[in-house]
Tab-separated table of C-alpha atoms in Angstrom:
chain	number	residue	atom	x	y	z
A	1	MET	CA	157.131	11.376	-21.273
A	2	THR	CA	153.289	10.084	-22.407
A	3	VAL	CA	153.582	7.259	-24.975
A	4	GLU	CA	152.386	7.696	-28.249
A	5	ARG	CA	150.240	4.798	-30.007
A	6	VAL	CA	150.660	6.634	-33.384
A	7	LEU	CA	153.436	8.080	-34.905
A	8	ALA	CA	154.615	9.532	-38.625
A	9	THR	CA	157.576	9.240	-40.336
A	10	GLU	CA	159.310	13.049	-41.529
A	11	GLN	CA	158.196	11.472	-44.683
A	12	THR	CA	154.230	10.906	-43.922
A	13	THR	CA	154.209	14.654	-42.364
A	14	ALA	CA	156.107	16.352	-45.071
A	15	LEU	CA	153.145	14.452	-47.200
A	16	ILE	CA	150.443	15.302	-44.700
A	17	ASP	CA	151.331	18.923	-45.030
A	18	LYS	CA	151.057	18.831	-48.783
A	19	LEU	CA	147.888	17.305	-48.864
A	20	SER	CA	146.459	19.626	-46.247
A	21	GLN	CA	147.701	22.649	-47.943
A	22	LEU	CA	145.754	20.709	-50.897
A	23	HIS	CA	142.829	19.697	-49.410
A	24	GLY	CA	142.186	21.678	-45.906
A	25	PRO	CA	141.659	19.531	-42.562
A	26	LEU	CA	142.348	16.073	-42.894
A	27	MET	CA	141.625	12.960	-40.110
A	28	PHE	CA	142.659	9.229	-41.004
A	29	HIS	CA	140.866	6.173	-40.627
A	30	GLN	CA	142.618	2.679	-40.099
A	31	SER	CA	139.627	0.077	-41.182
A	32	GLY	CA	140.652	-3.917	-40.832
A	33	GLY	CA	139.711	-4.905	-44.042
A	34	CYS	CA	141.815	-6.893	-46.729
A	35	CYS	CA	144.273	-5.243	-49.872
A	36	ASP	CA	143.323	-1.418	-49.408
A	37	GLY	CA	140.968	-2.151	-46.474
A	38	SER	CA	144.061	-2.443	-44.060
A	39	ALA	CA	145.768	0.708	-45.177
A	40	PRO	CA	145.696	3.682	-43.469
A	41	MET	CA	143.058	6.173	-45.662
A	42	CYS	CA	143.632	9.683	-45.231
A	43	TYR	CA	140.176	12.108	-45.667
A	44	PRO	CA	139.099	15.728	-45.502
A	45	ARG	CA	138.387	15.696	-42.447
A	46	LYS	CA	134.448	16.648	-42.601
A	47	GLU	CA	134.744	13.962	-45.192
A	48	PHE	CA	134.761	11.504	-43.136
A	49	ARG	CA	132.162	10.000	-40.205
A	50	VAL	CA	133.610	8.315	-36.940
A	51	GLY	CA	131.857	5.560	-36.060
A	52	GLN	CA	130.904	4.721	-32.613
A	53	HIS	CA	133.532	1.836	-32.475
A	54	ASP	CA	136.582	3.499	-33.833
A	55	VAL	CA	139.375	3.597	-31.481
A	56	TYR	CA	140.962	7.944	-31.178
A	57	LEU	CA	144.288	6.410	-31.372
A	58	GLY	CA	146.480	10.714	-31.728
A	59	GLU	CA	147.440	12.820	-34.268
A	60	ILE	CA	150.356	12.820	-36.949
A	61	ALA	CA	151.189	16.116	-38.439
A	62	GLY	CA	148.028	17.458	-36.755
A	63	CYS	CA	145.802	15.196	-38.279
A	64	PRO	CA	143.762	13.131	-35.779
A	65	PHE	CA	143.977	9.390	-36.671
A	66	TYR	CA	141.646	6.430	-35.899
A	67	ILE	CA	141.094	2.885	-36.096
A	68	SER	CA	138.284	0.723	-36.225
A	69	GLY	CA	137.335	-0.798	-33.125
A	70	PRO	CA	138.026	-4.637	-34.077
A	71	GLN	CA	141.629	-3.601	-35.447
A	72	PHE	CA	142.914	-1.756	-32.129
A	73	GLU	CA	141.828	-5.189	-30.840
A	74	TYR	CA	144.786	-7.011	-32.602
A	75	TRP	CA	146.669	-3.604	-32.860
A	76	GLN	CA	146.495	-2.543	-29.207
A	77	HIS	CA	149.445	-3.874	-27.932
A	78	THR	CA	151.342	-2.212	-31.083
A	79	GLN	CA	152.649	1.243	-31.677
A	80	LEU	CA	151.835	2.030	-34.781
A	81	THR	CA	153.996	4.100	-37.523
A	82	ILE	CA	152.426	5.508	-40.543
A	83	ASP	CA	155.008	5.867	-43.585
A	84	VAL	CA	154.676	6.615	-47.246
A	85	VAL	CA	155.852	4.233	-50.138
A	86	LYS	CA	155.819	4.790	-53.732
A	87	GLY	CA	152.581	2.813	-55.590
A	88	ARG	CA	148.712	3.820	-55.632
A	89	GLY	CA	146.462	2.817	-52.506
A	90	SER	CA	143.256	3.445	-52.693
A	91	GLY	CA	141.417	5.899	-54.525
A	92	PHE	CA	139.686	7.239	-52.161
A	93	SER	CA	142.552	7.980	-49.902
A	94	VAL	CA	143.482	11.546	-50.507
A	95	GLU	CA	147.257	10.726	-51.751
A	96	ALA	CA	146.308	8.465	-54.271
A	97	PRO	CA	146.936	10.591	-57.222
A	98	GLU	CA	150.266	11.555	-56.165
A	99	GLY	CA	151.919	8.266	-56.925
A	100	VAL	CA	152.146	7.118	-53.561
A	101	ARG	CA	150.540	5.500	-50.810
A	102	PHE	CA	150.659	5.462	-46.479
A	103	LEU	CA	151.444	2.312	-44.870
A	104	THR	CA	151.465	1.032	-41.211
A	105	ARG	CA	154.452	-0.405	-39.758
A	106	SER	CA	154.448	-1.926	-36.169
A	107	ARG	CA	155.892	-2.672	-33.086
A	108	VAL	CA	155.391	-3.992	-29.895
A	109	PHE	CA	155.235	-1.828	-26.772
A	110	SER	CA	157.820	-2.774	-24.131
A	111	ASP	CA	156.468	-3.685	-20.876
A	112	ALA	CA	157.005	-0.338	-19.166
A	113	GLU	CA	155.602	1.177	-22.028
A	114	HIS	CA	152.277	-1.130	-22.066
A	115	ALA	CA	152.004	-0.931	-18.237
A	116	GLU	CA	151.994	3.011	-18.777
A	117	LEU	CA	149.296	2.852	-21.416
A	118	GLN	CA	147.259	0.578	-18.622
A	119	ALA	CA	147.618	3.146	-16.723
A	120	ALA	CA	146.430	5.510	-18.733
A	121	GLY	CA	143.313	4.074	-19.465
A	122	PRO	CA	141.630	3.436	-22.488
A	123	PRO	CA	141.565	5.685	-25.598
A	124	PRO	CA	138.154	7.581	-26.109
A	125	ARG	CA	135.982	5.754	-28.768
A	126	GLY	CA	133.737	7.168	-31.235
A	127	PRO	CA	132.832	10.997	-32.883
A	128	GLN	CA	132.790	12.173	-29.448
A	129	HIS	CA	136.522	13.338	-29.844
A	130	GLU	CA	136.170	14.296	-33.464
A	131	GLN	CA	134.225	17.655	-32.103
A	132	ARG	CA	137.048	18.349	-29.802
A	133	ALA	CA	139.719	17.758	-32.365
């Protein structure tokens, strides 16, 4: 079994399914700013430009999930779980009108998981992965 860097709760998957019906294909980006800048943001897939330093962590509910390079440096030892909570987040993320926001929860990888990730090599960076997604 391959260790996943990012997961989604059942609530998150249900919300993504609903949002995909409204907005089409989606993607996520986790930046490293303060306030809403540190929350996972959900965008229509073609409306966010992935940068050269953004790191592809995997997919949740069929949506590519990227994290900024500097934020990845802080969180590379943790598995991220994207959850949904009540309340408004950023107006730029497509879930904002729903009265909920995405939230990142994390846990440190076990030694065995960390070793498996190290053996697999670093995750892909930049928009070249986006073309395959």
